[in-house]
């Protein structure tokens, strides 16, 4: 059974309908278009959302008698404007394109008296996968087999010469294209109404289609209300889509600065997770890296770049991400040249940072690993201490206290050497992960170590599962985990605030 749209609960409008607070004023720089409304018909139900939840059926016949002129006409016009205001306000409050598309489909169904529908987004290569209301994945797949020019939204995405709407009053009739008629019969669709979502500046960004269960055609009032709603919804939806495209482009750029795969060496197994914060609120940029060195050893690094001069904040995040890419590339070069000496690697990186990025600082841990001997040599620069997980529990690898790179006139710290046993795991992580475990950095680090020690045995012996386990344990109450992709940067899990989340784990076989 189709679940009712969230708009089934009628909104309570508390804003008075006065000249100072017009129904079309959304407080978001958008106003409803002025309408040449037809004579108002009596309401179809107890409220504007009744059509989305009531039994499906044809709308009022086009020839229904109009309401009497006079006060009833004004009352009907105000009711129509209030209905449009409520539906458009619902869309304005949607956060993210998925919520916006769901609100669009539900409100359009309520205005037209339909029960099912879908929306497609125009893309340079054609159209996106449809998003449906009351249509499951197989039904949407069947509708995708209908040629676009002969489908229920045919012509609505044309840049020029597009129709105001596409009506199919009887999808089983001979006037319907053959493939659309066949699919409609399979899905039990009787009639359809298609409307464009277009702005004068950008043209059509999407097209929406709503279906009736039997032959039907909306009356002029319903059709005008739906068109007015789509005209008001178009710029709101276009803004949501543009913000989503920018976010995805930023994420793709940041992921491109990280390894697309981890090396495979005998004697050691690697896994990583990276959940970046959005560039609009991030204050820095974190990295992880694993480098197979020419002598058969392994270089592991995790770090964070921040700063862009005084008052650095979210506005500096794109620059920090670019700087992170440069710093990580330089560290790879130093690791190849002198990877067996972590202190020298970080010392050279500090000199480069001060020379080429004087307004920035960085924290980092670099570990040189000899898989055959299970020997680890590492150094840290103002970074969270790694955790070594053994069959006896989990303990910090206490690197010497040191300042972040670029903070002092000369960075210096000793290296640390340790031997691991077969089955041990070394976990490197960034500050963002630790801060999600507790109210302070120190408390978060302690909680992370306990979470690693208390993990089930089968989790503690698998670096990939351990990374996923630690991210899930760090998630705020009620938020889903962020499993990411095995062995590579991945996952778009819970909101990370202003900190990236990075984990890198190595298990000795």
Short mmCIF file of C-alpha atoms in Angstrom, two decimals:
data_model
loop_
_atom_site.label_atom_id
_atom_site.label_comp_id
_atom_site.label_asym_id
_atom_site.label_seq_id
_atom_site.Cartn_x
_atom_site.Cartn_y
_atom_site.Cartn_z
CA UNK A 1 0.00 0.00 0.00
CA UNK A 2 1.30 3.46 -0.84
CA UNK A 3 2.29 5.43 2.24
CA UNK A 4 0.65 8.86 2.45
CA UNK A 5 2.85 11.85 1.72
CA UNK A 6 4.08 13.78 4.78
CA UNK A 7 1.97 16.71 3.66
CA UNK A 8 -1.13 14.75 4.68
CA UNK A 9 -1.18 16.63 7.99
CA UNK A 10 -2.57 20.09 7.28
CA UNK A 11 -0.43 23.02 8.27
CA UNK A 12 -1.82 25.64 10.63
CA UNK A 13 -1.34 29.08 9.07
CA UNK A 14 -0.75 31.61 11.82
CA UNK A 15 0.35 34.54 9.65
CA UNK A 16 -2.61 36.89 9.02
CA UNK A 17 -3.50 37.55 5.41
CA UNK A 18 -2.84 41.28 5.35
CA UNK A 19 -1.11 43.62 2.96
CA UNK A 20 1.97 43.57 5.18
CA UNK A 21 2.12 39.78 5.16
CA UNK A 22 0.84 38.59 1.81
CA UNK A 23 0.20 34.89 1.37
CA UNK A 24 2.87 34.68 -1.32
CA UNK A 25 5.66 36.22 0.79
CA UNK A 26 7.81 33.28 1.86
CA UNK A 27 10.57 35.26 3.51
CA UNK A 28 13.06 33.67 1.08
CA UNK A 29 13.17 36.25 -1.69
CA UNK A 30 10.37 34.48 -3.63
CA UNK A 31 6.77 35.54 -4.15
CA UNK A 32 3.91 33.65 -5.70
CA UNK A 33 2.92 34.91 -9.15
CA UNK A 34 -0.16 37.05 -9.46
CA UNK A 35 -3.03 34.80 -10.44
CA UNK A 36 -6.01 35.40 -12.64
CA UNK A 37 -8.00 32.93 -10.59
CA UNK A 38 -11.19 31.40 -11.99
CA UNK A 39 -14.39 31.45 -9.96
CA UNK A 40 -13.65 29.45 -6.82
CA UNK A 41 -15.23 26.05 -6.45
CA UNK A 42 -16.14 24.61 -3.06
CA UNK A 43 -13.18 22.97 -1.28
CA UNK A 44 -12.60 19.35 -2.31
CA UNK A 45 -12.17 18.18 1.26
CA UNK A 46 -11.34 19.24 4.77
CA UNK A 47 -8.08 20.90 3.68
CA UNK A 48 -5.52 21.30 0.91
CA UNK A 49 -3.84 18.00 1.80
CA UNK A 50 -6.97 15.85 1.69
CA UNK A 51 -6.44 14.94 -1.95
CA UNK A 52 -3.11 13.33 -1.16
CA UNK A 53 -4.62 10.97 1.38
CA UNK A 54 -8.18 10.45 0.24
CA UNK A 55 -9.31 7.80 -2.26
CA UNK A 56 -8.15 8.32 -5.78
CA UNK A 57 -10.69 9.56 -8.25
CA UNK A 58 -11.23 12.07 -11.03
CA UNK A 59 -11.26 15.75 -10.13
CA UNK A 60 -14.35 17.88 -10.37
CA UNK A 61 -15.76 17.92 -13.90
CA UNK A 62 -14.82 20.90 -15.99
CA UNK A 63 -18.44 21.87 -16.41
CA UNK A 64 -19.23 22.15 -12.71
CA UNK A 65 -21.27 25.28 -11.92
CA UNK A 66 -19.19 28.20 -10.65
CA UNK A 67 -19.70 29.67 -7.22
CA UNK A 68 -21.86 32.73 -6.98
CA UNK A 69 -20.13 36.07 -7.42
CA UNK A 70 -19.62 38.41 -4.52
CA UNK A 71 -18.23 37.54 -1.09
CA UNK A 72 -18.06 33.86 -1.98
CA UNK A 73 -15.77 34.67 -4.91
CA UNK A 74 -13.38 36.62 -2.67
CA UNK A 75 -13.47 33.87 -0.06
CA UNK A 76 -12.65 31.27 -2.67
CA UNK A 77 -9.76 33.35 -4.05
CA UNK A 78 -8.31 33.80 -0.55
CA UNK A 79 -8.67 30.07 0.09
CA UNK A 80 -6.77 29.32 -3.13
CA UNK A 81 -3.97 31.73 -2.22
CA UNK A 82 -3.75 30.30 1.28
CA UNK A 83 -3.56 26.80 -0.17
CA UNK A 84 -0.71 27.84 -2.47
CA UNK A 85 1.06 29.58 0.40
CA UNK A 86 0.91 26.49 2.59
CA UNK A 87 2.22 24.16 -0.10
CA UNK A 88 4.99 26.54 -1.20
CA UNK A 89 6.03 27.17 2.41
CA UNK A 90 6.29 23.40 2.87
CA UNK A 91 8.70 23.24 -0.06
CA UNK A 92 10.68 26.26 1.19
CA UNK A 93 11.31 24.46 4.49
CA UNK A 94 12.61 21.30 2.78
CA UNK A 95 16.29 20.65 3.39
CA UNK A 96 18.10 18.95 0.55
CA UNK A 97 16.96 17.95 -2.94
CA UNK A 98 15.38 14.65 -1.86
CA UNK A 99 13.12 16.36 0.67
CA UNK A 100 12.32 19.11 -1.85
CA UNK A 101 11.31 16.62 -4.55
CA UNK A 102 9.14 14.69 -2.08
CA UNK A 103 7.39 17.91 -1.02
CA UNK A 104 6.91 18.91 -4.65
CA UNK A 105 5.30 15.61 -5.61
CA UNK A 106 3.06 15.46 -2.55
CA UNK A 107 1.82 19.04 -2.91
CA UNK A 108 1.21 18.68 -6.64
CA UNK A 109 -0.79 15.51 -6.02
CA UNK A 110 -2.90 17.32 -3.43
CA UNK A 111 -3.57 20.28 -5.73
CA UNK A 112 -4.50 18.11 -8.71
CA UNK A 113 -6.41 15.42 -6.82
CA UNK A 114 -3.94 12.72 -7.95
CA UNK A 115 -2.28 9.94 -5.99
CA UNK A 116 0.85 9.00 -7.90
CA UNK A 117 3.57 10.85 -9.77
CA UNK A 118 7.24 11.27 -10.54
CA UNK A 119 9.72 14.04 -11.28
CA UNK A 120 12.83 14.03 -13.50
CA UNK A 121 15.71 16.52 -13.46
CA UNK A 122 17.15 17.84 -16.69
CA UNK A 123 20.86 17.07 -17.10
CA UNK A 124 23.38 17.76 -19.91
CA UNK A 125 23.13 14.11 -20.93
CA UNK A 126 19.34 13.86 -20.83
CA UNK A 127 17.36 13.37 -17.62
CA UNK A 128 18.10 11.99 -14.19
CA UNK A 129 16.61 8.84 -12.74
CA UNK A 130 12.98 9.61 -11.80
CA UNK A 131 11.92 10.18 -8.20
CA UNK A 132 8.48 8.75 -7.55
CA UNK A 133 5.43 9.22 -5.34
CA UNK A 134 3.42 6.01 -4.97
CA UNK A 135 5.55 4.31 -7.63
CA UNK A 136 8.10 1.68 -6.64
CA UNK A 137 11.43 1.11 -8.34
CA UNK A 138 10.07 -1.37 -10.86
CA UNK A 139 7.24 0.99 -11.85
CA UNK A 140 9.70 3.85 -12.35
CA UNK A 141 11.90 1.53 -14.39
CA UNK A 142 8.99 0.68 -16.65
CA UNK A 143 8.22 4.38 -17.17
CA UNK A 144 11.86 4.96 -18.11
CA UNK A 145 11.38 2.63 -21.09
CA UNK A 146 8.93 5.10 -22.63
CA UNK A 147 10.73 7.38 -25.15
CA UNK A 148 11.02 10.84 -23.61
CA UNK A 149 9.47 12.67 -26.57
CA UNK A 150 6.41 10.39 -26.44
CA UNK A 151 6.17 10.07 -22.67
CA UNK A 152 4.05 11.82 -20.07
CA UNK A 153 6.50 14.76 -19.85
CA UNK A 154 7.30 14.96 -23.57
CA UNK A 155 8.55 18.42 -24.54
CA UNK A 156 8.50 19.90 -21.02
CA UNK A 157 12.30 20.06 -20.79
CA UNK A 158 12.85 21.76 -24.13
CA UNK A 159 14.76 25.05 -23.82
CA UNK A 160 12.36 26.66 -26.29
CA UNK A 161 8.88 25.95 -27.54
CA UNK A 162 7.84 23.80 -24.60
CA UNK A 163 4.14 23.42 -23.80
CA UNK A 164 2.54 24.81 -20.65
CA UNK A 165 1.43 21.31 -19.73
CA UNK A 166 1.11 17.82 -21.18
CA UNK A 167 -2.32 16.25 -20.60
CA UNK A 168 -3.30 12.65 -21.29
CA UNK A 169 -6.96 12.43 -20.19
CA UNK A 170 -7.17 8.75 -21.17
CA UNK A 171 -3.91 6.83 -21.25
CA UNK A 172 -5.71 3.80 -22.65
CA UNK A 173 -7.10 5.78 -25.58
CA UNK A 174 -5.86 5.62 -29.18
CA UNK A 175 -4.35 9.13 -28.99
CA UNK A 176 -1.74 7.93 -26.45
CA UNK A 177 1.62 6.77 -27.87
CA UNK A 178 1.81 2.98 -28.03
CA UNK A 179 4.60 2.38 -25.51
CA UNK A 180 3.11 4.81 -22.97
CA UNK A 181 -0.28 3.16 -23.39
CA UNK A 182 1.26 -0.27 -22.79
CA UNK A 183 3.14 0.78 -19.64
CA UNK A 184 0.14 2.68 -18.28
CA UNK A 185 -1.98 -0.44 -18.66
CA UNK A 186 0.59 -2.52 -16.77
CA UNK A 187 0.76 -0.03 -13.90
CA UNK A 188 -2.94 0.83 -13.72
CA UNK A 189 -2.51 4.46 -14.74
CA UNK A 190 -5.59 6.07 -16.23
CA UNK A 191 -4.63 9.70 -16.92
CA UNK A 192 -1.68 12.05 -16.43
CA UNK A 193 -0.84 15.72 -16.03
CA UNK A 194 2.72 16.91 -16.74
CA UNK A 195 4.03 20.38 -15.80
CA UNK A 196 7.46 22.03 -16.25
CA UNK A 197 9.51 23.59 -13.46
CA UNK A 198 11.18 26.45 -15.23
CA UNK A 199 12.66 29.87 -14.49
CA UNK A 200 13.22 32.74 -16.89
CA UNK A 201 16.93 32.82 -16.08
CA UNK A 202 17.79 29.13 -16.38
CA UNK A 203 14.95 27.61 -18.36
CA UNK A 204 13.46 24.23 -17.39
CA UNK A 205 15.29 22.44 -14.58
CA UNK A 206 12.78 19.62 -14.05
CA UNK A 207 9.46 18.17 -15.14
CA UNK A 208 6.81 16.64 -12.90
CA UNK A 209 4.00 14.25 -13.83
CA UNK A 210 1.00 13.19 -11.73
CA UNK A 211 -1.27 10.24 -12.47
CA UNK A 212 -4.94 9.40 -11.91
CA UNK A 213 -6.15 5.85 -11.52
CA UNK A 214 -8.79 6.23 -14.24
CA UNK A 215 -9.56 8.53 -17.17
CA UNK A 216 -9.79 12.08 -15.83
CA UNK A 217 -8.90 15.67 -16.58
CA UNK A 218 -8.39 18.37 -13.93
CA UNK A 219 -10.72 21.32 -14.06
CA UNK A 220 -9.35 24.75 -14.87
CA UNK A 221 -9.11 25.78 -11.21
CA UNK A 222 -6.99 22.81 -10.19
CA UNK A 223 -4.79 23.17 -13.26
CA UNK A 224 -4.17 26.87 -12.64
CA UNK A 225 -3.34 26.23 -8.99
CA UNK A 226 -0.89 23.49 -9.97
CA UNK A 227 0.75 25.69 -12.61
CA UNK A 228 1.08 28.57 -10.14
CA UNK A 229 2.59 26.20 -7.59
CA UNK A 230 5.15 24.90 -10.10
CA UNK A 231 6.07 28.47 -11.10
CA UNK A 232 6.75 29.34 -7.45
CA UNK A 233 8.47 26.00 -6.77
CA UNK A 234 10.83 26.20 -9.77
CA UNK A 235 13.33 28.76 -8.34
CA UNK A 236 13.27 27.06 -4.92
CA UNK A 237 13.99 23.66 -6.47
CA UNK A 238 16.64 25.15 -8.78
CA UNK A 239 18.44 26.57 -5.74
CA UNK A 240 18.37 23.21 -3.98
CA UNK A 241 19.72 21.44 -7.06
CA UNK A 242 22.48 24.00 -7.59
CA UNK A 243 23.58 23.73 -3.94
CA UNK A 244 23.59 19.93 -4.22
CA UNK A 245 25.69 20.04 -7.40
CA UNK A 246 28.19 22.35 -5.71
CA UNK A 247 28.38 20.08 -2.67
CA UNK A 248 28.94 16.99 -4.81
CA UNK A 249 31.59 18.76 -6.88
CA UNK A 250 33.41 19.81 -3.70
CA UNK A 251 33.28 16.29 -2.31
CA UNK A 252 34.54 14.83 -5.60
CA UNK A 253 37.43 17.30 -5.62
CA UNK A 254 38.42 16.48 -2.05
CA UNK A 255 38.19 12.74 -2.64
CA UNK A 256 40.36 13.19 -5.71
CA UNK A 257 43.09 14.56 -3.43
CA UNK A 258 43.15 11.28 -1.46
CA UNK A 259 44.27 7.79 -2.54
CA UNK A 260 41.79 5.94 -4.72
CA UNK A 261 43.18 2.62 -3.47
CA UNK A 262 45.49 1.31 -0.80
CA UNK A 263 48.64 -0.73 -1.57
CA UNK A 264 48.76 -4.46 -0.93
CA UNK A 265 51.93 -5.79 0.63
CA UNK A 266 52.68 -9.23 2.07
CA UNK A 267 52.38 -9.30 5.84
CA UNK A 268 50.09 -6.29 6.30
CA UNK A 269 46.46 -5.51 5.51
CA UNK A 270 45.16 -1.93 5.27
CA UNK A 271 41.79 -0.20 5.53
CA UNK A 272 40.73 3.46 5.65
CA UNK A 273 37.72 5.67 6.10
CA UNK A 274 37.24 9.33 5.20
CA UNK A 275 34.03 11.28 5.84
CA UNK A 276 34.74 14.92 4.89
CA UNK A 277 32.85 17.83 6.37
CA UNK A 278 31.15 20.13 3.90
CA UNK A 279 33.32 22.87 2.44
CA UNK A 280 30.76 25.45 3.56
CA UNK A 281 31.49 24.77 7.24
CA UNK A 282 34.84 22.95 7.38
CA UNK A 283 37.72 24.76 9.06
CA UNK A 284 40.49 22.58 7.66
CA UNK A 285 41.18 19.53 5.55
CA UNK A 286 42.44 16.10 6.66
CA UNK A 287 44.29 13.41 4.75
CA UNK A 288 45.47 9.85 5.00
CA UNK A 289 48.01 8.05 2.86
CA UNK A 290 49.73 4.68 2.49
CA UNK A 291 52.83 4.45 0.29
CA UNK A 292 54.55 1.25 -0.83
CA UNK A 293 58.23 2.24 -0.69
CA UNK A 294 60.88 0.89 -3.11
CA UNK A 295 62.55 -1.33 -0.48
CA UNK A 296 59.35 -3.26 0.29
CA UNK A 297 58.48 -1.23 3.38
CA UNK A 298 55.41 0.89 3.94
CA UNK A 299 54.86 4.55 4.82
CA UNK A 300 51.63 5.51 6.60
CA UNK A 301 50.52 9.06 7.28
CA UNK A 302 47.50 10.88 8.66
CA UNK A 303 47.28 14.62 9.14
CA UNK A 304 45.32 17.84 8.93
CA UNK A 305 45.97 21.24 7.33
CA UNK A 306 44.28 24.35 8.71
CA UNK A 307 44.58 28.09 8.75
CA UNK A 308 44.52 30.87 6.21
CA UNK A 309 45.80 33.79 8.21
CA UNK A 310 44.06 35.60 11.10
CA UNK A 311 40.38 34.76 11.56
CA UNK A 312 40.53 31.62 9.44
CA UNK A 313 37.23 29.77 9.42
CA UNK A 314 34.77 28.03 7.11
CA UNK A 315 35.44 30.52 4.33
CA UNK A 316 39.01 29.26 4.10
CA UNK A 317 38.06 25.60 3.69
CA UNK A 318 38.54 25.38 -0.10
CA UNK A 319 42.03 26.84 0.24
CA UNK A 320 42.84 24.45 3.07
CA UNK A 321 41.69 21.51 0.93
CA UNK A 322 43.99 22.60 -1.91
CA UNK A 323 46.87 23.07 0.55
CA UNK A 324 46.20 19.61 1.96
CA UNK A 325 46.69 18.16 -1.52
CA UNK A 326 50.02 19.94 -1.89
CA UNK A 327 51.23 18.91 1.58
CA UNK A 328 50.25 15.28 1.06
CA UNK A 329 52.03 15.19 -2.31
CA UNK A 330 55.17 16.63 -0.72
CA UNK A 331 55.05 14.11 2.11
CA UNK A 332 54.86 11.27 -0.42
CA UNK A 333 58.01 12.57 -2.09
CA UNK A 334 59.88 12.86 1.23
CA UNK A 335 58.71 9.37 2.21
CA UNK A 336 60.17 7.89 -0.98
CA UNK A 337 63.48 9.69 -0.41
CA UNK A 338 63.93 9.16 3.34
CA UNK A 339 60.92 7.19 4.52
CA UNK A 340 62.88 5.10 7.04
CA UNK A 341 63.44 8.26 9.14
CA UNK A 342 60.03 9.70 10.15
CA UNK A 343 61.64 12.64 11.98
CA UNK A 344 63.44 13.74 8.81
CA UNK A 345 60.24 13.33 6.76
CA UNK A 346 58.26 15.59 9.09
CA UNK A 347 61.16 18.02 9.45
CA UNK A 348 61.37 18.50 5.70
CA UNK A 349 57.59 18.85 5.52
CA UNK A 350 57.71 21.55 8.19
CA UNK A 351 60.33 23.50 6.28
CA UNK A 352 58.28 23.29 3.09
CA UNK A 353 55.12 24.41 4.90
CA UNK A 354 56.82 27.45 6.39
CA UNK A 355 58.32 28.35 3.03
CA UNK A 356 55.32 27.85 0.76
CA UNK A 357 52.31 28.02 3.12
CA UNK A 358 53.35 30.57 5.77
CA UNK A 359 49.77 31.30 6.86
CA UNK A 360 48.95 27.65 7.54
CA UNK A 361 49.79 24.98 10.05
CA UNK A 362 49.50 21.21 9.99
CA UNK A 363 49.43 18.27 12.36
CA UNK A 364 50.65 14.88 11.20
CA UNK A 365 51.75 11.39 12.15
CA UNK A 366 54.10 9.49 9.87
CA UNK A 367 54.91 5.81 10.48
CA UNK A 368 57.50 3.69 8.69
CA UNK A 369 56.47 0.03 8.77
CA UNK A 370 58.61 -3.04 8.08
CA UNK A 371 55.97 -5.73 7.45
CA UNK A 372 58.36 -8.70 7.61
CA UNK A 373 59.78 -7.69 10.98
CA UNK A 374 56.51 -6.15 12.19
CA UNK A 375 58.54 -3.14 13.28
CA UNK A 376 57.09 0.38 13.44
CA UNK A 377 59.03 3.66 13.60
CA UNK A 378 56.97 6.81 13.83
CA UNK A 379 56.96 10.49 14.71
CA UNK A 380 54.15 12.92 15.40
CA UNK A 381 53.73 16.67 15.08
CA UNK A 382 50.98 17.91 17.37
CA UNK A 383 48.73 15.04 16.32
CA UNK A 384 46.55 12.55 18.21
CA UNK A 385 48.55 9.51 19.40
CA UNK A 386 47.97 6.31 17.40
CA UNK A 387 46.34 3.30 19.05
CA UNK A 388 47.84 -0.19 18.95
CA UNK A 389 45.14 -2.86 19.27
CA UNK A 390 46.38 -6.22 20.54
CA UNK A 391 44.81 -9.39 21.88
CA UNK A 392 45.23 -7.92 25.36
CA UNK A 393 43.36 -4.66 24.63
CA UNK A 394 44.32 -1.30 23.13
CA UNK A 395 46.98 1.22 24.13
CA UNK A 396 48.19 4.58 22.91
CA UNK A 397 51.53 4.79 21.13
CA UNK A 398 52.79 7.78 23.08
CA UNK A 399 54.60 9.98 20.62
CA UNK A 400 56.61 12.76 22.22
CA UNK A 401 54.82 16.04 22.79
CA UNK A 402 55.50 18.34 19.86
CA UNK A 403 54.04 21.40 18.23
CA UNK A 404 52.14 21.33 14.95
CA UNK A 405 54.16 21.98 11.82
CA UNK A 406 54.58 25.65 10.98
CA UNK A 407 53.96 26.92 14.51
CA UNK A 408 57.53 27.30 15.79
CA UNK A 409 60.75 28.62 14.27
CA UNK A 410 62.10 25.08 14.15
CA UNK A 411 60.16 21.86 14.62
CA UNK A 412 61.94 19.03 16.40
CA UNK A 413 60.80 15.80 18.10
CA UNK A 414 62.30 12.34 18.59
CA UNK A 415 61.00 9.25 16.85
CA UNK A 416 59.39 6.24 18.56
CA UNK A 417 60.10 2.59 17.78
CA UNK A 418 57.98 -0.43 18.69
CA UNK A 419 57.46 -4.03 17.64
CA UNK A 420 54.02 -5.46 16.89
CA UNK A 421 52.87 -9.06 17.11
CA UNK A 422 51.00 -11.09 14.55
CA UNK A 423 47.35 -9.97 14.58
CA UNK A 424 47.99 -6.51 16.08
CA UNK A 425 46.42 -3.45 14.48
CA UNK A 426 47.83 0.07 14.32
CA UNK A 427 45.10 2.73 14.11
CA UNK A 428 45.88 6.29 12.98
CA UNK A 429 43.08 8.87 13.16
CA UNK A 430 42.47 12.60 13.01
CA UNK A 431 41.19 14.97 15.66
CA UNK A 432 37.69 15.05 14.21
CA UNK A 433 37.12 11.37 15.09
CA UNK A 434 38.39 11.83 18.65
CA UNK A 435 36.24 14.91 19.25
CA UNK A 436 33.11 12.99 18.32
CA UNK A 437 33.83 10.47 21.08
CA UNK A 438 33.80 12.95 23.96
CA UNK A 439 33.24 16.54 25.12
CA UNK A 440 36.99 17.28 25.05
CA UNK A 441 39.83 16.06 22.89
CA UNK A 442 41.47 14.15 25.76
CA UNK A 443 38.19 12.50 26.79
CA UNK A 444 37.45 11.62 23.17
CA UNK A 445 40.81 9.97 22.68
CA UNK A 446 40.30 7.87 25.80
CA UNK A 447 36.81 6.85 24.66
CA UNK A 448 38.13 5.91 21.22
CA UNK A 449 40.79 3.69 22.78
CA UNK A 450 38.14 1.97 24.95
CA UNK A 451 35.89 1.46 21.93
CA UNK A 452 38.76 -0.25 20.10
CA UNK A 453 39.61 -2.40 23.13
CA UNK A 454 35.97 -3.41 23.72
CA UNK A 455 35.23 -4.28 20.09
CA UNK A 456 34.29 -7.92 19.46
CA UNK A 457 37.24 -10.15 18.66
CA UNK A 458 36.25 -10.68 15.04
CA UNK A 459 36.10 -6.88 14.63
CA UNK A 460 39.46 -6.27 16.30
CA UNK A 461 41.14 -8.66 13.86
CA UNK A 462 39.73 -7.00 10.72
CA UNK A 463 41.00 -3.48 9.92
CA UNK A 464 38.05 -2.68 7.68
CA UNK A 465 35.45 -3.73 10.23
CA UNK A 466 37.33 -1.96 13.01
CA UNK A 467 37.29 1.35 11.10
CA UNK A 468 33.55 0.98 10.49
CA UNK A 469 33.02 0.06 14.16
CA UNK A 470 34.89 3.12 15.44
CA UNK A 471 32.97 5.48 13.16
CA UNK A 472 29.67 3.93 14.23
CA UNK A 473 30.63 4.25 17.91
CA UNK A 474 31.56 7.90 17.41
CA UNK A 475 28.26 8.83 15.75
CA UNK A 476 26.02 11.11 17.83
CA UNK A 477 22.97 9.50 19.43
CA UNK A 478 20.33 8.75 16.83
CA UNK A 479 22.65 9.23 13.85
CA UNK A 480 23.49 6.37 11.51
CA UNK A 481 27.02 5.06 11.20
CA UNK A 482 29.27 6.01 8.32
CA UNK A 483 30.71 2.77 6.99
CA UNK A 484 32.26 4.26 3.85
CA UNK A 485 33.83 2.00 1.24
CA UNK A 486 36.26 -0.82 2.06
CA UNK A 487 39.86 0.26 1.76
CA UNK A 488 39.25 3.65 0.17
CA UNK A 489 37.84 7.04 1.01
CA UNK A 490 34.14 6.57 1.34
CA UNK A 491 30.91 7.09 3.13
CA UNK A 492 28.64 10.08 3.41
CA UNK A 493 27.52 9.24 6.90
CA UNK A 494 26.35 11.55 9.63
CA UNK A 495 26.98 15.24 9.71
CA UNK A 496 30.56 15.77 10.91
CA UNK A 497 30.17 19.44 11.80
CA UNK A 498 33.37 21.34 11.04
CA UNK A 499 35.77 18.38 11.27
CA UNK A 500 36.68 15.74 8.75
CA UNK A 501 36.69 12.14 9.98
CA UNK A 502 39.73 10.07 8.93
CA UNK A 503 40.84 6.60 10.05
CA UNK A 504 43.70 4.46 8.75
CA UNK A 505 44.30 0.96 10.14
CA UNK A 506 47.04 -1.59 9.44
CA UNK A 507 46.88 -5.22 10.61
CA UNK A 508 50.01 -7.37 10.81
CA UNK A 509 49.45 -10.85 9.40
#
